Amino acid sequence: MNVVVIGAQWGDEGKGKIVDFLADEAKVIVRYAGGANAGHTIVVGDQQYALHLVTSGILYPEKTVYLGMGMVIDPEALFNELQMLKDRGVNWEGRVFISDRAHIVLPRYRQMDKERDASRKHPIGTTGRGIGTTYSMKSERDGIRLADLSWKEKMDDLEQGDRDFLAPYVQRLLSMKIDITAEMWKYRDEKVLMEGAQGALLDLDSGTYPYVSSGMSGASGAAVGSGIGPRDLDRVLGVFKAYSTRVGNGPMPTEFDSESQSELYQYVRDTGREYGVTTGRPRRCGYLDLVALRYACRTNSISELVLTHLDIYDTLDEIEACVAYEINGNIVTDFPSSIADLDSAKPVLEKFTGWKTSLKECRSYNEMPVKAREYVEFIEDYCKTPVGIISVGYKRDETFVRVKPFIK
């Protein structure tokens, strides 16, 4: 059974924690897209791990993890991360494998990324990790894949600086190479967990283009990046926060006003620790955007939603969520493709009474205060999608399941 975990907003929704939480039940875990521009924070006991390329399931000692064909791999970043895990007592050797079709990020791509973004009239806000350039080279058919590292003619065509960079990594990478389609076929009757990067609204095709990532952030990317067909995806979990955040440029209709709502803005940012794992940049914060969330549910066939950071609202008297946009005097309830429309959109807000109770001690839905449950049920009704898992903190045990993902 194949279960996909995607972000249902603009990334940073807490996917890493949810994958870590669910990985115990899976046989293997696949990261299917993205690169070192992603950042997942996992808290286990009193230990905190920041991962960028390796999937969250690596923290379980008996699990096998795959980096899929939709990923772009920076060898330097990968082996630094693996060394960090080893230094902290996580034995990864023999458990981390890479699709032979995954593309390689070269150092000069990072500078190309930065220069390209700086030259734009409207910069996107790239992380500068070379991700966009690698995907661009891939689409132009000028990229280099893991499989190509043993292809002498291809390697001879590379610039000398590229060959020098790759030299210490080639044999190490080739020793981790697998045919991911063959592996997925081998595990076709097992429980497989597939982890996405970024979020549905950053998907190259269905996101807020051009302010998007360069890869397939949506659920369809799980099939492509894991080397299987779309009919083999059994369930899609969409992770979202009780509010909205975004890093970098691009439209965000529900963003708090930094002047008139500065206190709320800072409260959510600080309480939710809304600073990028990869870049350290403060995240933009705003009301939960239900128009965008429902769009993500529809475009990704989300089976169940996963609600995180609900505890951030514990002390507020009142909560608001966006249920429509006002655009040029018209009320709009479908998510627009036009950046101009999204930039001019004003959120139409629904108010909810706060629960004024700590949720961190809750271990079941029924233990939650009535007002918190009303907020959850409003989201479910609006999106026509059940909330199957709720997270009320960073730790594994601060999570409870309403719908078990690995049951068909």
PDB file of C-alpha atoms in Angstrom, residues 23 26-31 54-67 92-98 178 183-184 186-187 191-193:
ATOM      1  CA  ALA A  23       7.321   5.813   9.296  1.00  0.00           C
ATOM      2  CA  ALA A  26       6.005   1.571   6.843  1.00  0.00           C
ATOM      3  CA  LYS A  27       8.422  -0.925   5.336  1.00  0.00           C
ATOM      4  CA  VAL A  28      10.247   1.694   3.243  1.00  0.00           C
ATOM      5  CA  ILE A  29      10.088   5.468   2.901  1.00  0.00           C
ATOM      6  CA  VAL A  30      10.605   7.322  -0.393  1.00  0.00           C
ATOM      7  CA  ARG A  31      11.432  10.994  -0.818  1.00  0.00           C
ATOM      8  CA  VAL A  54      17.275  12.380   3.610  1.00  0.00           C
ATOM      9  CA  THR A  55      13.707  11.420   4.373  1.00  0.00           C
ATOM     10  CA  SER A  56      12.476  11.617   7.954  1.00  0.00           C
ATOM     11  CA  GLY A  57      12.103   7.844   8.266  1.00  0.00           C
ATOM     12  CA  ILE A  58      15.881   7.430   8.603  1.00  0.00           C
ATOM     13  CA  LEU A  59      15.592   7.941  12.373  1.00  0.00           C
ATOM     14  CA  TYR A  60      14.032   4.473  12.709  1.00  0.00           C
ATOM     15  CA  PRO A  61      17.024   2.080  12.771  1.00  0.00           C
ATOM     16  CA  GLU A  62      15.414  -0.725  10.776  1.00  0.00           C
ATOM     17  CA  LYS A  63      13.891   1.358   7.962  1.00  0.00           C
ATOM     18  CA  THR A  64      15.134   1.606   4.378  1.00  0.00           C
ATOM     19  CA  VAL A  65      14.846   4.976   2.674  1.00  0.00           C
ATOM     20  CA  TYR A  66      15.011   5.884  -1.008  1.00  0.00           C
ATOM     21  CA  LEU A  67      15.776   9.203  -2.694  1.00  0.00           C
ATOM     22  CA  TRP A  92      22.449   5.050   7.925  1.00  0.00           C
ATOM     23  CA  GLU A  93      24.858   2.854   5.948  1.00  0.00           C
ATOM     24  CA  GLY A  94      23.084   0.158   3.973  1.00  0.00           C
ATOM     25  CA  ARG A  95      19.748   1.905   4.517  1.00  0.00           C
ATOM     26  CA  VAL A  96      19.927   4.950   2.187  1.00  0.00           C
ATOM     27  CA  PHE A  97      19.641   4.398  -1.557  1.00  0.00           C
ATOM     28  CA  ILE A  98      19.325   6.758  -4.527  1.00  0.00           C
ATOM     29  CA  ILE A 178      19.222   1.518  -7.240  1.00  0.00           C
ATOM     30  CA  GLU A 183      12.489  -1.760  -5.837  1.00  0.00           C
ATOM     31  CA  MET A 184       8.908  -0.505  -5.724  1.00  0.00           C
ATOM     32  CA  LYS A 186       9.543  -5.723  -4.956  1.00  0.00           C
ATOM     33  CA  TYR A 187       7.650  -3.882  -2.201  1.00  0.00           C
ATOM     34  CA  LYS A 191       3.424  -0.495   3.284  1.00  0.00           C
ATOM     35  CA  VAL A 192       5.342   2.279   1.525  1.00  0.00           C
ATOM     36  CA  LEU A 193       5.394   5.896   2.683  1.00  0.00           C
TER      37      LEU A 193
END
